[in-house]
């Protein structure tokens, strides 16, 4: 009944510490046929992060070479490191019909909008700045200096919320997951996703 052609793209952005990684990981295991886009980054792995699964960790030289070859659909400097989405990896997934979830910052989302206006743009907000600080402290993987930089950046990132189609306030994780799942399911039910041959033979 559904057309099995190209998958949809879901862009998810949030200030660091909001819970975006937690939400994205859980939604990938809860919903079928959706895959994460694994970004390239020059930042060092955090404890527990798996290379090529959480990120493809590369040197700055490797990253700059990729920029010059035009390998990225979008890339940005975020909190002092470089991050980018591989054009080839993204194409490999959507061309076989997978929906793809991109966890990228607001600069990346803005670049992406220029080429993919039919992607779905979702912004995740923390319930308050106080709670955001608490979550960043709880993650304990950043220095105080880095944490303050992320909190300062959050103020500017939050102002970008209007660029997005949907906003989810990540208060209770279970409720946020339901909301994210609802957005993905609604996107799959769009009239242009139905196979016209199936309608003809209904
Ligand atoms: P981000 O990817 O947005 O930087 P993380 O997913 O790493 O954020 O989450 C930051 C911290 O907040 C983690 O310790 C995570 O367990 C916690 N967290 C995520 N979502 C919630 C929530 N809804 N309520 C309370 N804590 C949360
Ligand atoms: P972290 O270092 O906490 O994993 O991620 C820091 C920020 O970089 C987050 O806002 C995350 O969304 C963003 N990010 C991760 N991958 C990419 C990417 O490929 N492109 C862009 N523009 N941002 C990314």
mmCIF file of C-alpha atoms and ligand atoms in Angstrom:
data_model
loop_
_atom_site.group_PDB
_atom_site.id
_atom_site.type_symbol
_atom_site.label_atom_id
_atom_site.label_comp_id
_atom_site.label_asym_id
_atom_site.label_seq_id
_atom_site.Cartn_x
_atom_site.Cartn_y
_atom_site.Cartn_z
ATOM 1 C CA UNK A 1 0.000 0.000 0.000
ATOM 2 C CA UNK A 2 2.910 2.340 0.741
ATOM 3 C CA UNK A 3 5.262 3.272 -2.070
ATOM 4 C CA UNK A 4 8.618 1.706 -1.329
ATOM 5 C CA UNK A 5 10.737 4.279 -3.044
ATOM 6 C CA UNK A 6 12.916 6.822 -1.250
ATOM 7 C CA UNK A 7 12.836 7.146 2.529
ATOM 8 C CA UNK A 8 12.020 10.359 4.412
ATOM 9 C CA UNK A 9 14.552 12.505 6.251
ATOM 10 C CA UNK A 10 13.965 13.631 9.847
ATOM 11 C CA UNK A 11 16.220 16.379 11.163
ATOM 12 C CA UNK A 12 16.446 16.611 14.954
ATOM 13 C CA UNK A 13 18.214 19.513 16.695
ATOM 14 C CA UNK A 14 18.443 20.557 20.340
ATOM 15 C CA UNK A 15 20.763 22.424 22.664
ATOM 16 C CA UNK A 16 23.455 20.081 23.995
ATOM 17 C CA UNK A 17 22.252 18.225 27.104
ATOM 18 C CA UNK A 18 18.531 18.368 26.217
ATOM 19 C CA UNK A 19 18.365 14.600 25.717
ATOM 20 C CA UNK A 20 18.447 14.409 21.935
ATOM 21 C CA UNK A 21 20.907 11.484 21.765
ATOM 22 C CA UNK A 22 18.864 9.534 24.334
ATOM 23 C CA UNK A 23 15.636 10.207 22.425
ATOM 24 C CA UNK A 24 17.116 9.405 19.010
ATOM 25 C CA UNK A 25 18.607 6.089 20.208
ATOM 26 C CA UNK A 26 15.316 5.015 21.779
ATOM 27 C CA UNK A 27 13.204 5.969 18.768
ATOM 28 C CA UNK A 28 15.485 4.020 16.423
ATOM 29 C CA UNK A 29 14.870 0.845 18.425
ATOM 30 C CA UNK A 30 11.147 1.550 18.917
ATOM 31 C CA UNK A 31 10.185 2.329 15.300
ATOM 32 C CA UNK A 32 10.898 0.052 12.349
ATOM 33 C CA UNK A 33 12.504 1.094 9.060
ATOM 34 C CA UNK A 34 14.297 4.166 10.442
ATOM 35 C CA UNK A 35 18.089 4.433 10.679
ATOM 36 C CA UNK A 36 20.395 6.999 12.245
ATOM 37 C CA UNK A 37 22.742 9.015 10.067
ATOM 38 C CA UNK A 38 26.238 8.472 11.514
ATOM 39 C CA UNK A 39 28.079 11.803 11.333
ATOM 40 C CA UNK A 40 31.778 12.442 10.926
ATOM 41 C CA UNK A 41 33.430 14.459 13.695
ATOM 42 C CA UNK A 42 36.842 15.681 14.805
ATOM 43 C CA UNK A 43 35.888 15.533 18.492
ATOM 44 C CA UNK A 44 37.278 12.757 20.676
ATOM 45 C CA UNK A 45 35.038 9.797 21.582
ATOM 46 C CA UNK A 46 33.278 10.009 24.971
ATOM 47 C CA UNK A 47 33.539 6.986 27.268
ATOM 48 C CA UNK A 48 31.279 4.251 25.892
ATOM 49 C CA UNK A 49 30.953 5.725 22.395
ATOM 50 C CA UNK A 50 31.515 3.234 19.592
ATOM 51 C CA UNK A 51 33.431 4.358 16.474
ATOM 52 C CA UNK A 52 31.382 4.157 13.243
ATOM 53 C CA UNK A 53 28.236 3.579 15.313
ATOM 54 C CA UNK A 54 27.954 6.791 17.348
ATOM 55 C CA UNK A 55 30.247 8.839 15.105
ATOM 56 C CA UNK A 56 32.978 8.285 12.539
ATOM 57 C CA UNK A 57 35.881 9.870 14.441
ATOM 58 C CA UNK A 58 38.435 11.463 12.102
ATOM 59 C CA UNK A 59 41.358 13.892 12.312
ATOM 60 C CA UNK A 60 40.931 17.536 11.320
ATOM 61 C CA UNK A 61 43.058 16.868 8.194
ATOM 62 C CA UNK A 62 40.775 13.984 7.127
ATOM 63 C CA UNK A 63 37.697 16.138 7.765
ATOM 64 C CA UNK A 64 39.072 19.097 5.748
ATOM 65 C CA UNK A 65 39.953 16.727 2.862
ATOM 66 C CA UNK A 66 36.344 15.498 2.907
ATOM 67 C CA UNK A 67 35.069 19.105 2.759
ATOM 68 C CA UNK A 68 37.268 19.790 -0.283
ATOM 69 C CA UNK A 69 36.042 16.625 -2.036
ATOM 70 C CA UNK A 70 32.430 17.760 -1.457
ATOM 71 C CA UNK A 71 31.688 14.670 0.645
ATOM 72 C CA UNK A 72 29.344 16.475 3.059
ATOM 73 C CA UNK A 73 25.712 17.454 2.504
ATOM 74 C CA UNK A 74 26.270 19.854 5.382
ATOM 75 C CA UNK A 75 28.972 20.465 7.957
ATOM 76 C CA UNK A 76 29.521 22.893 10.829
ATOM 77 C CA UNK A 77 31.816 23.790 13.667
ATOM 78 C CA UNK A 78 29.993 23.061 16.914
ATOM 79 C CA UNK A 79 31.426 23.630 20.407
ATOM 80 C CA UNK A 80 34.954 23.798 18.955
ATOM 81 C CA UNK A 81 34.836 20.585 16.850
ATOM 82 C CA UNK A 82 33.824 19.861 13.260
ATOM 83 C CA UNK A 83 30.782 17.726 12.456
ATOM 84 C CA UNK A 84 29.390 16.707 9.062
ATOM 85 C CA UNK A 85 26.835 14.499 7.317
ATOM 86 C CA UNK A 86 28.207 12.244 4.576
ATOM 87 C CA UNK A 87 26.314 12.618 1.313
ATOM 88 C CA UNK A 88 27.124 9.016 0.309
ATOM 89 C CA UNK A 89 26.034 7.414 3.604
ATOM 90 C CA UNK A 90 22.756 9.346 3.588
ATOM 91 C CA UNK A 91 22.015 8.477 -0.052
ATOM 92 C CA UNK A 92 22.767 4.761 0.578
ATOM 93 C CA UNK A 93 20.037 4.647 3.237
ATOM 94 C CA UNK A 94 17.275 6.724 1.642
ATOM 95 C CA UNK A 95 17.762 5.173 -1.811
ATOM 96 C CA UNK A 96 16.760 1.738 -0.470
ATOM 97 C CA UNK A 97 13.681 3.143 1.291
ATOM 98 C CA UNK A 98 14.908 3.649 4.854
ATOM 99 C CA UNK A 99 13.765 6.740 6.728
ATOM 100 C CA UNK A 100 16.806 8.489 8.203
ATOM 101 C CA UNK A 101 17.154 10.456 11.434
ATOM 102 C CA UNK A 102 19.788 13.182 11.450
ATOM 103 C CA UNK A 103 20.931 14.549 14.811
ATOM 104 C CA UNK A 104 22.524 17.824 13.699
ATOM 105 C CA UNK A 105 22.894 21.347 15.066
ATOM 106 C CA UNK A 106 20.928 24.442 13.985
ATOM 107 C CA UNK A 107 23.651 25.614 11.524
ATOM 108 C CA UNK A 108 23.549 22.196 9.817
ATOM 109 C CA UNK A 109 19.738 22.219 9.737
ATOM 110 C CA UNK A 110 19.789 25.657 8.090
ATOM 111 C CA UNK A 111 22.190 24.421 5.354
ATOM 112 C CA UNK A 112 20.094 21.302 4.899
ATOM 113 C CA UNK A 113 16.893 23.326 4.402
ATOM 114 C CA UNK A 114 18.366 24.898 1.255
ATOM 115 C CA UNK A 115 18.496 21.517 -0.514
ATOM 116 C CA UNK A 116 15.933 19.355 1.292
ATOM 117 C CA UNK A 117 12.851 21.441 1.984
ATOM 118 C CA UNK A 118 10.727 18.304 2.144
ATOM 119 C CA UNK A 119 12.643 16.859 5.109
ATOM 120 C CA UNK A 120 10.867 17.028 8.496
ATOM 121 C CA UNK A 121 12.487 19.452 10.948
ATOM 122 C CA UNK A 122 12.062 18.758 14.684
ATOM 123 C CA UNK A 123 13.437 20.874 17.532
ATOM 124 C CA UNK A 124 13.777 19.476 21.064
ATOM 125 C CA UNK A 125 13.688 21.931 23.978
ATOM 126 C CA UNK A 126 14.686 21.376 27.609
ATOM 127 C CA UNK A 127 11.916 22.143 30.162
ATOM 128 C CA UNK A 128 14.102 24.979 31.568
ATOM 129 C CA UNK A 129 17.691 26.276 31.512
ATOM 130 C CA UNK A 130 18.053 25.082 35.108
ATOM 131 C CA UNK A 131 17.154 21.527 34.066
ATOM 132 C CA UNK A 132 19.489 21.774 31.042
ATOM 133 C CA UNK A 133 22.411 22.653 33.340
ATOM 134 C CA UNK A 134 21.437 19.789 35.637
ATOM 135 C CA UNK A 135 21.427 17.308 32.705
ATOM 136 C CA UNK A 136 24.783 18.553 31.407
ATOM 137 C CA UNK A 137 26.252 18.165 34.897
ATOM 138 C CA UNK A 138 24.704 14.698 35.184
ATOM 139 C CA UNK A 139 26.350 13.547 31.964
ATOM 140 C CA UNK A 140 29.732 14.438 33.513
ATOM 141 C CA UNK A 141 31.570 14.146 30.221
ATOM 142 C CA UNK A 142 32.406 17.829 29.762
ATOM 143 C CA UNK A 143 34.685 20.218 31.655
ATOM 144 C CA UNK A 144 33.070 23.163 33.498
ATOM 145 C CA UNK A 145 34.428 25.464 30.793
ATOM 146 C CA UNK A 146 32.899 23.317 28.046
ATOM 147 C CA UNK A 147 29.607 23.062 29.937
ATOM 148 C CA UNK A 148 29.372 26.861 30.241
ATOM 149 C CA UNK A 149 30.108 27.199 26.524
ATOM 150 C CA UNK A 150 27.284 24.730 25.740
ATOM 151 C CA UNK A 151 24.865 26.613 28.044
ATOM 152 C CA UNK A 152 25.734 29.919 26.395
ATOM 153 C CA UNK A 153 25.289 28.365 22.919
ATOM 154 C CA UNK A 154 21.888 26.991 24.039
ATOM 155 C CA UNK A 155 20.532 30.541 24.391
ATOM 156 C CA UNK A 156 21.297 31.273 20.706
ATOM 157 C CA UNK A 157 20.157 27.829 19.487
ATOM 158 C CA UNK A 158 16.762 28.125 21.221
ATOM 159 C CA UNK A 159 16.092 31.332 19.238
ATOM 160 C CA UNK A 160 16.214 29.194 16.042
ATOM 161 C CA UNK A 161 13.134 27.131 16.959
ATOM 162 C CA UNK A 162 10.955 28.796 14.274
ATOM 163 C CA UNK A 163 13.027 27.220 11.507
ATOM 164 C CA UNK A 164 11.587 23.831 12.558
ATOM 165 C CA UNK A 165 8.237 22.212 11.725
ATOM 166 C CA UNK A 166 7.740 20.671 15.175
ATOM 167 C CA UNK A 167 8.850 21.408 18.736
ATOM 168 C CA UNK A 168 8.987 18.820 21.533
ATOM 169 C CA UNK A 169 9.675 19.865 25.133
ATOM 170 C CA UNK A 170 11.661 16.976 26.570
ATOM 171 C CA UNK A 171 10.322 16.867 30.108
ATOM 172 C CA UNK A 172 9.274 13.235 30.607
ATOM 173 C CA UNK A 173 11.260 11.038 28.241
ATOM 174 C CA UNK A 174 8.421 8.541 27.667
ATOM 175 C CA UNK A 175 6.039 11.334 26.595
ATOM 176 C CA UNK A 176 8.684 12.875 24.312
ATOM 177 C CA UNK A 177 9.216 9.497 22.652
ATOM 178 C CA UNK A 178 5.487 9.157 21.956
ATOM 179 C CA UNK A 179 5.469 12.637 20.392
ATOM 180 C CA UNK A 180 8.472 11.875 18.203
ATOM 181 C CA UNK A 181 6.930 8.580 17.120
ATOM 182 C CA UNK A 182 3.665 10.398 16.278
ATOM 183 C CA UNK A 183 5.546 12.794 13.982
ATOM 184 C CA UNK A 184 7.279 9.909 12.160
ATOM 185 C CA UNK A 185 4.030 7.951 11.770
ATOM 186 C CA UNK A 186 2.110 11.027 10.530
ATOM 187 C CA UNK A 187 4.818 11.671 7.927
ATOM 188 C CA UNK A 188 4.478 8.099 6.666
ATOM 189 C CA UNK A 189 0.699 8.584 6.260
ATOM 190 C CA UNK A 190 1.017 11.523 3.851
ATOM 191 C CA UNK A 191 -1.127 11.103 0.713
ATOM 192 C CA UNK A 192 1.962 11.339 -1.520
ATOM 193 C CA UNK A 193 3.401 8.258 0.227
ATOM 194 C CA UNK A 194 0.639 5.946 -0.965
ATOM 195 C CA UNK A 195 1.263 3.727 -3.965
ATOM 196 C CA UNK A 196 -1.059 4.959 -6.824
ATOM 197 C CA UNK A 197 -1.158 1.404 -8.256
ATOM 198 C CA UNK A 198 -2.579 0.146 -4.986
ATOM 199 C CA UNK A 199 -5.321 2.823 -5.102
ATOM 200 C CA UNK A 200 -6.196 1.876 -8.700
ATOM 201 C CA UNK A 201 -6.724 -1.731 -7.665
ATOM 202 C CA UNK A 202 -8.489 -1.053 -4.370
HETATM 203 P P1 LIG B 1 22.097 15.563 24.093
HETATM 204 O O1 LIG B 1 22.294 14.476 23.078
HETATM 205 O O2 LIG B 1 20.919 16.428 23.773
HETATM 206 O O3 LIG B 1 23.340 16.378 24.345
HETATM 207 P P2 LIG B 1 21.839 13.393 26.075
HETATM 208 O O4 LIG B 1 20.893 12.464 25.390
HETATM 209 O O5 LIG B 1 23.279 13.012 26.152
HETATM 210 O O6 LIG B 1 21.703 14.896 25.505
HETATM 211 O O7 LIG B 1 21.234 13.626 27.545
HETATM 212 C C1 LIG B 1 21.884 14.448 28.502
HETATM 213 C C2 LIG B 1 21.604 13.866 29.909
HETATM 214 O O8 LIG B 1 20.230 14.080 30.238
HETATM 215 C C3 LIG B 1 21.846 12.368 29.988
HETATM 216 O O9 LIG B 1 22.433 12.068 31.255
HETATM 217 C C4 LIG B 1 20.448 11.764 29.866
HETATM 218 O O10 LIG B 1 20.352 10.527 30.538
HETATM 219 C C5 LIG B 1 19.581 12.830 30.547
HETATM 220 N N1 LIG B 1 18.204 12.922 30.012
HETATM 221 C C6 LIG B 1 17.808 12.835 28.725
HETATM 222 N N2 LIG B 1 16.470 13.010 28.617
HETATM 223 C C7 LIG B 1 16.005 13.239 29.866
HETATM 224 C C8 LIG B 1 14.706 13.511 30.443
HETATM 225 N N3 LIG B 1 13.593 13.582 29.689
HETATM 226 N N4 LIG B 1 14.618 13.685 31.763
HETATM 227 C C9 LIG B 1 15.730 13.626 32.555
HETATM 228 N N5 LIG B 1 16.982 13.376 32.104
HETATM 229 C C10 LIG B 1 17.132 13.195 30.767
HETATM 230 P P1 LIG B 2 27.938 16.045 20.705
HETATM 231 O O1 LIG B 2 29.398 16.394 20.669
HETATM 232 O O2 LIG B 2 27.302 16.445 22.034
HETATM 233 O O3 LIG B 2 27.661 14.622 20.300
HETATM 234 O O4 LIG B 2 27.212 16.921 19.602
HETATM 235 C C1 LIG B 2 27.353 18.307 19.627
HETATM 236 C C2 LIG B 2 26.418 18.918 18.609
HETATM 237 O O5 LIG B 2 26.846 18.572 17.284
HETATM 238 C C3 LIG B 2 24.954 18.475 18.712
HETATM 239 O O6 LIG B 2 24.147 19.653 18.627
HETATM 240 C C4 LIG B 2 24.752 17.598 17.499
HETATM 241 O O7 LIG B 2 23.415 17.664 17.021
HETATM 242 C C5 LIG B 2 25.701 18.254 16.511
HETATM 243 N N1 LIG B 2 26.059 17.359 15.401
HETATM 244 C C6 LIG B 2 26.310 16.033 15.430
HETATM 245 N N2 LIG B 2 26.559 15.573 14.185
HETATM 246 C C7 LIG B 2 26.449 16.633 13.361
HETATM 247 C C8 LIG B 2 26.562 16.790 11.941
HETATM 248 O O8 LIG B 2 26.830 15.876 11.175
HETATM 249 N N3 LIG B 2 26.380 18.047 11.445
HETATM 250 C C9 LIG B 2 26.079 19.124 12.241
HETATM 251 N N4 LIG B 2 25.893 20.302 11.664
HETATM 252 N N5 LIG B 2 25.960 19.002 13.576
HETATM 253 C C10 LIG B 2 26.131 17.780 14.127
#
